[in-house]
Each structure stands twice: as C-alpha cells, then as structure tokens.
Coordinates of C-alpha atoms in Angstrom, one line a residue:
X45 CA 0.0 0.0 0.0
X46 CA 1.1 3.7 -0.4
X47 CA 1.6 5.5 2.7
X48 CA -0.5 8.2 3.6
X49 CA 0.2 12.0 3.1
X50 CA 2.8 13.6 0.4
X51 CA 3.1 11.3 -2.6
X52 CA 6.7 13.0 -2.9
X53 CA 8.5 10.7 -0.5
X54 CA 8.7 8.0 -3.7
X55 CA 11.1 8.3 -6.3
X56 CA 7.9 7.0 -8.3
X57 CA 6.3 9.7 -8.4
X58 CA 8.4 11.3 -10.5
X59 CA 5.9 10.9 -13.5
X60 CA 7.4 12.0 -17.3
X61 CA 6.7 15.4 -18.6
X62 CA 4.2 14.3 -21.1
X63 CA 1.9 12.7 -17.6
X64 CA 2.1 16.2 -16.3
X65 CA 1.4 18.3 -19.4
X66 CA 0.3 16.1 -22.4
X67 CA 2.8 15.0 -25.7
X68 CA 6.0 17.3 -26.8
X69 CA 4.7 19.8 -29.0
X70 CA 5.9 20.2 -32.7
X71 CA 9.2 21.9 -32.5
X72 CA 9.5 22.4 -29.3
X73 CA 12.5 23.2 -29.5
X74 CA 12.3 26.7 -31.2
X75 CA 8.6 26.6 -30.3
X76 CA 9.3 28.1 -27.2
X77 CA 10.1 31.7 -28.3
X78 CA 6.6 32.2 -29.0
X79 CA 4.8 31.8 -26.1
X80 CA 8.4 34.4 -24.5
X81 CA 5.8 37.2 -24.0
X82 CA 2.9 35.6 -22.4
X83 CA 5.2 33.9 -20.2
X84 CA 7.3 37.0 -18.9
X85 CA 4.3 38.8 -18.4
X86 CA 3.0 36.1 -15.9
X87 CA 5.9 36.2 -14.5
X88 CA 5.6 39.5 -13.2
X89 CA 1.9 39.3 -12.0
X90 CA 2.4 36.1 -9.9
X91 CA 6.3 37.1 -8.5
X92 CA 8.8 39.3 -7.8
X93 CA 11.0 40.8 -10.5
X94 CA 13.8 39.3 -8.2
X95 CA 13.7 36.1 -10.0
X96 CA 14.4 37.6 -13.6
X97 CA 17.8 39.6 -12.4
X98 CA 18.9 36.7 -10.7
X99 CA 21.0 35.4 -13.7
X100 CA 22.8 38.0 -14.3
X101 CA 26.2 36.7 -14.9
X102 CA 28.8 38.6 -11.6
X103 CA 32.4 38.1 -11.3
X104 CA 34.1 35.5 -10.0
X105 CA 34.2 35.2 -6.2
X106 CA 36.0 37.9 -4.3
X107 CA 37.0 38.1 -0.4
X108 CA 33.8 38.4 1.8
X109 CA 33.0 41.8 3.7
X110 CA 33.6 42.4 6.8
X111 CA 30.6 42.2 9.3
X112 CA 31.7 45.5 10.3
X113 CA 31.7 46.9 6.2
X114 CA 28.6 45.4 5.6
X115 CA 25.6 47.4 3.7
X116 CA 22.2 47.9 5.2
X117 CA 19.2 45.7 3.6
X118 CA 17.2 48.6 4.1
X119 CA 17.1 49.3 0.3
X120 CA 17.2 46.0 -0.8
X121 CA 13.6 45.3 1.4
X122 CA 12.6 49.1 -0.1
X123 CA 13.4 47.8 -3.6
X124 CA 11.6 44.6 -2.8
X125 CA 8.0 46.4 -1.7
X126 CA 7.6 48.2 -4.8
X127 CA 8.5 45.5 -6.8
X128 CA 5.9 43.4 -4.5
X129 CA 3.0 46.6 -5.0
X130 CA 0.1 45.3 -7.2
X131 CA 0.6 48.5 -9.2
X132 CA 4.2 47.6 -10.5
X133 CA 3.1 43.7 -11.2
X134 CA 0.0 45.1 -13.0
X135 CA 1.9 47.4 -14.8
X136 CA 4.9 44.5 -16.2
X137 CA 2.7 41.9 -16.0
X138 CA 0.9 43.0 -19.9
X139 CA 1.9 42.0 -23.2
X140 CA 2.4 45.3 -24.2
X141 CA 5.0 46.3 -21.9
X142 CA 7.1 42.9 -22.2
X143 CA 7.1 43.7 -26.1
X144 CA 7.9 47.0 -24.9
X145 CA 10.5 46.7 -22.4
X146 CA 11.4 42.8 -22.2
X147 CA 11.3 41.4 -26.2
X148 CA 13.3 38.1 -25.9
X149 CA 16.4 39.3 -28.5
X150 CA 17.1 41.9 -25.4
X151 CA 16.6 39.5 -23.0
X152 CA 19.3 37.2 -24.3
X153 CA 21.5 40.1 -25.8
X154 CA 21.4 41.1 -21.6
X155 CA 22.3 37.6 -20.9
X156 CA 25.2 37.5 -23.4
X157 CA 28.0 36.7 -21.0
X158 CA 26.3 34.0 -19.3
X159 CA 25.7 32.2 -21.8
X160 CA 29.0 32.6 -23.5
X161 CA 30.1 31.4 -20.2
X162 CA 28.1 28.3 -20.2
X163 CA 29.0 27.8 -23.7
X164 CA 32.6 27.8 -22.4
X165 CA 32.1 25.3 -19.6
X166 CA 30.2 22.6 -22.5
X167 CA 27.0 23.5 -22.7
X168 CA 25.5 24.0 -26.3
X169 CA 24.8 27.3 -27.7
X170 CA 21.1 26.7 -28.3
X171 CA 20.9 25.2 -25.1
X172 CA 22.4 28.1 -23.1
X173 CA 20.3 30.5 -24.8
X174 CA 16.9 28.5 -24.0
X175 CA 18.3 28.0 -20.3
X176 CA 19.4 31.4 -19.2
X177 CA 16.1 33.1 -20.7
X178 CA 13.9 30.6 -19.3
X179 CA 15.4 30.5 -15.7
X180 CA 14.3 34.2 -15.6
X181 CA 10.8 33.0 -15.4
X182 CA 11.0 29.7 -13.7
X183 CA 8.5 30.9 -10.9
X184 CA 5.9 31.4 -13.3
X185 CA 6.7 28.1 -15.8
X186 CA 6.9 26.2 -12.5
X187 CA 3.1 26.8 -11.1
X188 CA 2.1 26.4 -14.7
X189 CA 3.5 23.0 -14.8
X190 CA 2.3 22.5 -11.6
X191 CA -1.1 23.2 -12.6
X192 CA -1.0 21.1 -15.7
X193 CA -1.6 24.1 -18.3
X194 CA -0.1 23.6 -21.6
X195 CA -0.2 26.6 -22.4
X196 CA 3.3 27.0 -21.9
X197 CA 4.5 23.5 -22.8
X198 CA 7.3 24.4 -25.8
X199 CA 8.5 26.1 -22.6
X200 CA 8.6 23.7 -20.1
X201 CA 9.7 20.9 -22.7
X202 CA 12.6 23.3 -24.0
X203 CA 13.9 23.7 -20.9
X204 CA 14.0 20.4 -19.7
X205 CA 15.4 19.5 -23.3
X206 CA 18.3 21.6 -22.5
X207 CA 19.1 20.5 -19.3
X208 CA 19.0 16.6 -19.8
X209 CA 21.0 17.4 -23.1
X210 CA 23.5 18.7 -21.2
X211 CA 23.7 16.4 -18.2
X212 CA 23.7 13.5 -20.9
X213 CA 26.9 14.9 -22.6
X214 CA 28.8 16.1 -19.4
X215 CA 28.3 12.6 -18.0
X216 CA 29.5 11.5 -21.3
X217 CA 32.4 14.2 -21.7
X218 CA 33.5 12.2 -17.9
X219 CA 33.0 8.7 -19.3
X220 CA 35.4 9.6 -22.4
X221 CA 38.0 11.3 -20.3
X222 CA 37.8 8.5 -17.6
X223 CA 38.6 5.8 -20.9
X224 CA 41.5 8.0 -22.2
X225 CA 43.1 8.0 -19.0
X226 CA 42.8 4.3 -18.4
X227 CA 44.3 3.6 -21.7
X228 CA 47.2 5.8 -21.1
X229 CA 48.0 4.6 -17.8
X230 CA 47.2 1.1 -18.1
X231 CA 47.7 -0.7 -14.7
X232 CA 48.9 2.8 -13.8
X233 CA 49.3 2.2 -9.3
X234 CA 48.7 5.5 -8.6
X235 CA 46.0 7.8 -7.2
X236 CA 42.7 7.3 -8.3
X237 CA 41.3 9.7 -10.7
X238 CA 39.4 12.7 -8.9
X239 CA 35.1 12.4 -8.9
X240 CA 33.2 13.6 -12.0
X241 CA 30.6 14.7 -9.6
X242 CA 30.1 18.6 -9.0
X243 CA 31.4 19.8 -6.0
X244 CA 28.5 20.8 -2.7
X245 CA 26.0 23.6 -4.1
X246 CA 24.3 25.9 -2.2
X247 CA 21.7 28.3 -2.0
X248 CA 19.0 30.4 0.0
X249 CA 15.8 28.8 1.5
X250 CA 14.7 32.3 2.2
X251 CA 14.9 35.8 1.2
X252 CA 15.7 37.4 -2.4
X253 CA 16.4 35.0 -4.8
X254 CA 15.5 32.0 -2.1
X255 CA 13.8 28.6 -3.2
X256 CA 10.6 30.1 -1.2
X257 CA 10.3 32.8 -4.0
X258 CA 9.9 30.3 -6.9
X259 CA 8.1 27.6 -5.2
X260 CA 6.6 28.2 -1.3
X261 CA 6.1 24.6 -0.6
X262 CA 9.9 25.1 0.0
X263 CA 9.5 26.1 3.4
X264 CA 8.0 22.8 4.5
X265 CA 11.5 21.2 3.9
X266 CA 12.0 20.9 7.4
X267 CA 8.4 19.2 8.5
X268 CA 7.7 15.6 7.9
X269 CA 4.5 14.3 6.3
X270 CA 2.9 11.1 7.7
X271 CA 5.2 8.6 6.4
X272 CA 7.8 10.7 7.5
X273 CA 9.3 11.7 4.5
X274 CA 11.1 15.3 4.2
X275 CA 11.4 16.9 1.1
X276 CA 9.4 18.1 -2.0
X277 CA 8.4 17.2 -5.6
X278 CA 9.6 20.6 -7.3
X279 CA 8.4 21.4 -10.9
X280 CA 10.5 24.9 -10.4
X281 CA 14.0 24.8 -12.1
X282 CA 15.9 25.1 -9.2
X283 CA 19.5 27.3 -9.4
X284 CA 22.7 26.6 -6.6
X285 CA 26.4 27.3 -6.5
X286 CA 29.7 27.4 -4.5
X287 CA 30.4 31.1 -4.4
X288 CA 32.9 32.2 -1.2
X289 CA 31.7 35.2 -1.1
X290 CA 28.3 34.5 -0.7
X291 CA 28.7 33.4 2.9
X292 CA 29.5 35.3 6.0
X293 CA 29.3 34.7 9.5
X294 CA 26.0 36.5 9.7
X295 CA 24.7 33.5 6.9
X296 CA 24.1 33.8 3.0
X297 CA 24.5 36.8 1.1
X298 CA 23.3 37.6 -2.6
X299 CA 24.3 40.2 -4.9
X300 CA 21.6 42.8 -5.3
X301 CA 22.2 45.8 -7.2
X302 CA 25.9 45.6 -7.2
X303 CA 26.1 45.1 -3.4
X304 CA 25.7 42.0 -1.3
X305 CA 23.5 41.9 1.5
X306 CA 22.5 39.3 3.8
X307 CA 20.0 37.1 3.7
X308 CA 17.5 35.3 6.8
X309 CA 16.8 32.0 7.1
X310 CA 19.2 28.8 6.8
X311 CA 21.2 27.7 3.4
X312 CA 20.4 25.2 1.4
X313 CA 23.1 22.7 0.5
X314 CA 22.8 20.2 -2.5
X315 CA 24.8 16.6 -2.5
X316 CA 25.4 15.2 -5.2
X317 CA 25.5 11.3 -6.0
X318 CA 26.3 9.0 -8.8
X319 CA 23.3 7.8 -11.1
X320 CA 21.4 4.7 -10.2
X321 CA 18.4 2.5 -11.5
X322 CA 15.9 5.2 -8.9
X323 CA 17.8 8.0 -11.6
X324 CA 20.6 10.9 -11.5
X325 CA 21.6 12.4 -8.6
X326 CA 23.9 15.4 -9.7
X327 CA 23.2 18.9 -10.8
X328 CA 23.8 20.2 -14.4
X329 CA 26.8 22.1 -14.5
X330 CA 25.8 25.5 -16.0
X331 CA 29.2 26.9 -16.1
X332 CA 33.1 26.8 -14.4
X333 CA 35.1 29.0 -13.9
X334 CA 38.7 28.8 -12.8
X335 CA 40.7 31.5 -11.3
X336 CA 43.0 32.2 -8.1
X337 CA 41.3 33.8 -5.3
X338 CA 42.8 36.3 -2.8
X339 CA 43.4 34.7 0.7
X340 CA 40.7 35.4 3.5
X341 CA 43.6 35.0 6.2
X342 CA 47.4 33.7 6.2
X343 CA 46.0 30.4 6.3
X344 CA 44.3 30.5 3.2
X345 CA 45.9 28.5 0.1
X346 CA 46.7 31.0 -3.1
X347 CA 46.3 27.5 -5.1
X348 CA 43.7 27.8 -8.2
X349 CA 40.1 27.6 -7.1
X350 CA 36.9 26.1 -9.3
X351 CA 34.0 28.0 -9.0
X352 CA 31.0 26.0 -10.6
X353 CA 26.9 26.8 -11.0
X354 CA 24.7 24.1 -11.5
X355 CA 20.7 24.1 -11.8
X356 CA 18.0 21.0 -10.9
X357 CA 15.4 20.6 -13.9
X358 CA 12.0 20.9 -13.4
X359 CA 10.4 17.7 -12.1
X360 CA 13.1 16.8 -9.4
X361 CA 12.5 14.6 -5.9
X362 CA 14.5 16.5 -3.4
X363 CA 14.8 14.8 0.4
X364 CA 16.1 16.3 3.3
X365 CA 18.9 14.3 4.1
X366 CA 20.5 16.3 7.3
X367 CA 20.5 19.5 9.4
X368 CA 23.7 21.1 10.7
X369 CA 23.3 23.4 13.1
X370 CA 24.3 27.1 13.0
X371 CA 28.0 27.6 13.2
X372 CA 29.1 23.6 13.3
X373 CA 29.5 23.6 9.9
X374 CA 32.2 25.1 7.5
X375 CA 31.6 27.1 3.8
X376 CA 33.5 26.5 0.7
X377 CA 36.3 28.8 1.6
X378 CA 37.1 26.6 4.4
X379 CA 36.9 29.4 7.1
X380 CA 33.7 30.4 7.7
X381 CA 31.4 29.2 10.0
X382 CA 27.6 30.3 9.3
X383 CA 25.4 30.9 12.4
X384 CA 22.7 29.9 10.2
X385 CA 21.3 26.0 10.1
X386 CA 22.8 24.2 6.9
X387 CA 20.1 21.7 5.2
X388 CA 21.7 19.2 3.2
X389 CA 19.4 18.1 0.7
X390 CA 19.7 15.4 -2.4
X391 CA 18.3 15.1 -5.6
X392 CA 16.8 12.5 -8.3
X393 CA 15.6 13.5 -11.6
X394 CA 15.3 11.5 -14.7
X395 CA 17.5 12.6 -17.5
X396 CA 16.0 12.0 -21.0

C-alpha cells in the first residue's frame, strides 16, 4: 500500500513530462520563443522581478566583507516592496509592456556573457540561450507546470530538453576522459582519478532570490509528512552554486544591485550522487570557472580555485537528508562558519 500524506516521499512519483502536461509539442525546441511574451508577463503578475535579475552573470568570487563593512538591507527590502505593489506587477505583468520593455532578443542580448560562459564550460549554444532566458521565469513556468496548463508547454519541454541534453553529454564528456586515462595509464598504481561529480552547491531557502520565491512549498523542507518523508516534488528549475563570497558569519548573502546583502533563514546545501536504477543524482553544471582567489587570512591557500553553477530541472524529488546546526559547519572557503542552520538536501531527476 502507499503510505498516507505527500506522494513526494517515492522516487515513483516522478511521473514524465508528457503525464504532467500532455505530448511534446511540434518543435519544441524553437517553439518556445513564442509563447516568450505571455510567459514574462506572468511572470511578473504572480512574482517578484527578483527572480528575472537573478541570472545575471557577476564576477568571479571575491574576499567576503567584513561584518563591520557590511551594507544595510534597508534598500534591498525598499526595492523589494515596490517590486511586490500590485501597481508595478499590474503594470509589467501585460503583453504590451514585455514587447515593450522585455522582447526576448534583449533578453538574451542582456544575458550575453552567461551564456558565453556556459558555452565555455560545455553546454550548447542553443541550449544556453533556452536555459538562461527561461530561468528568468521559472517561478511562473513552474506553477504552470504544476497546474498542468499547456499553455506554456514548448517552454517547459525546452527547458527540460536543455538541461538533460547537457547532463547527458557532461556525463559523457566524464566517461570519455575517464577511458583516455585508463588507456594511457594502463595498470597505472597510482592515485585514483578525482570524482566527476560537481562539488556541494548551495543556496538560500529564504529571502531574495531563495527557493521560497519560486516555489513556497519550500519552506515545509524541514516538517515531515505522515510517512515521514522530508522533502518536496519541485516542478521549479531550481538554481545553486559554490560562491565564497556569498557566505559570511552573519549566513548567505546575494548580490543585489551591485552590493551584497544578507540574507534570513538557513542555506540550502545540494549533495550530489552518482546515477542509479531510482535516476541521477547530480546537478547540471551551467558553467566553471577557474581562477586564483585572494586569501581570506594567512591560512588560506593561493592554489587555483573552481568555482561551478549548476541548476536542478523541473520535475526533481528533493529529500532532506541532514540539518547542521548554526556555526558547526564550514563554507567553501574553508573558514567560515555560518550561524545559520545548513540543510543538506539530495536530488533524483530523470534525464532524458
């Protein structure tokens, strides 16, 4: 018998696309470009603009602020009412005024360096275009998918076409590299060959840019349903990373207007796993970037550092695997100790 409560708490119940919103449609592919307009504009009547400039493309990590040097989030929670006011969502959230102000050619001529980026790191051209534009309005592709319209299904298939395109040739990119190495090496005795798997990712629960603003069911992570099971069934593309300079003592922080500004609530950390028969475990690497960080203290190393952003696709079974409690637990720099709680969190999605 199924348990009672959440049907999230089986791997199951991750049903294929075409159970949630009917068969691919016809060119899907470019297909998806049409319905831009309608789709931005939703996006701004049901959420915050927040969302949209969330992909903007910043520089690779710096040294974290100071407690003492840290700005106010008096304008960032300013900024955030009036983009909340049902006058400013009324006013974006028409056709007119995405054509206007939002056309999708400006959109992804904004985006330019991020995708270039992600082009750089593997991902296909065609792919990064359709990802980075279609992130901007996961919230709103997310409850639509969630509600089973298909109004906006060259969307939602385009984007999950993209993303399990690229998992599938990253994973094969490993397998290749993995063979080349063995038939170099031979019986080779030496140290085993490092993980293909993407490092710890890591995110907001709450806040600007947190889970919560695409998705609210987020912030039931934490409570059980009657079989016990912790976690969520998300159909909202779901974006992490390993940024050093997006912790602090004081918890996350998240660039805002040029400045970053802390956050409330705990962090979200994503573990990834190896694929199995239940599905894959790991998130698609969006891009890397390499480059030598200045130390936080004397004890830091000046040795290169990998800085990676991956996303989850719609459609993915996340499980609360384990809470750390506030300031027990260290961030990617190695340093800094968070007195915010840390909830580890894994994945399983079906790459197609």
């Amino acid at each position: 018998l199924t348990p009672p409560g959440n049907p999230n708490s089986r791997t199951g119940y991750l049903r294929p696309l075409r159970d949630c919103i009917g068969d691919p449609p016809d060119e899907f592919r470019t297909g998806w470009k049409e319905e831009w307009v309608a789709l931005r504009a939703e996006q701004y009547l049901r959420f915050t603009e927040g969302l949209a400039e969330s992909s903007k493309s910043p520089p690779p990590a710096r040294p974290r602020v100071s407690s003492g040097t840290e700005p106010s989030t008096t304008s960032l929670q300013e900024r955030s009412l009036r983009e909340r006011s049902p006058q400013r969502r009324e006013e974006r959230g028409t056709k007119e005024w995405v054509e206007r102000h939002k056309p999708l050619p400006k959109v992804l001529q904004r985006f330019d360096s991020a995708i270039q980026e992600s082009v750089a790191s593997g991902m296909e051209r065609e792919h990064a275009e359709t990802y980075h534009a279609l992130q901007s309005v996961k919230g709103a592709l997310g409850a639509a998918m969630r509600e089973g319209r298909k109004d906006f299904a060259c969307s939602a298939y385009a984007l999950c076409d993209a993303l399990h395109a690229t998992f599938r040739k990253q994973q094969q990119d490993w397998q290749q590299k993995q063979a080349v190495r063995a038939a170099v090496e031979g019986d080779f005795d030496g140290p085993p060959a490092a993980s293909g798997l993407p490092p710890p990712l890591y995110t907001n629960l709450e806040g600007k840019y947190g889970l919560q603003e695409g998705d609210v069911r987020w912030r039931n992570l934490r409570a059980p349903d009657e079989a016990g099971f912790r976690g969520l069934l998300s159909e909202t593309l779901v974006r992490a990373n390993d940024r050093v300079d997006c912790f602090s003592e004081e918890g996350y922080r998240v660039l805002a207007d040029g400045e970053f500004v802390v956050v409330d609530g705990p962090i979200v950390c994503f573990e990834a796993a190896e694929s199995d028969l239940q599905g894959d475990h790991s998130p698609v690497i969006i891009k890397q970037i390499t480059f030598e960080p200045e130390p936080l203290s004397r004890r830091a190393s000046l040795s290169l550092r990998q800085q990676t952003s991956g996303a989850f696709p719609p459609n993915t079974l996340f499980r609360l695997k384990e809470i750390k409690p506030a300031g027990s637990w260290l961030a990617p720099d190695g340093e800094t100790r968070p007195g915010v709680d840390l909830l580890v969190v894994t994945a399983t999605f079906k790459a197609l």
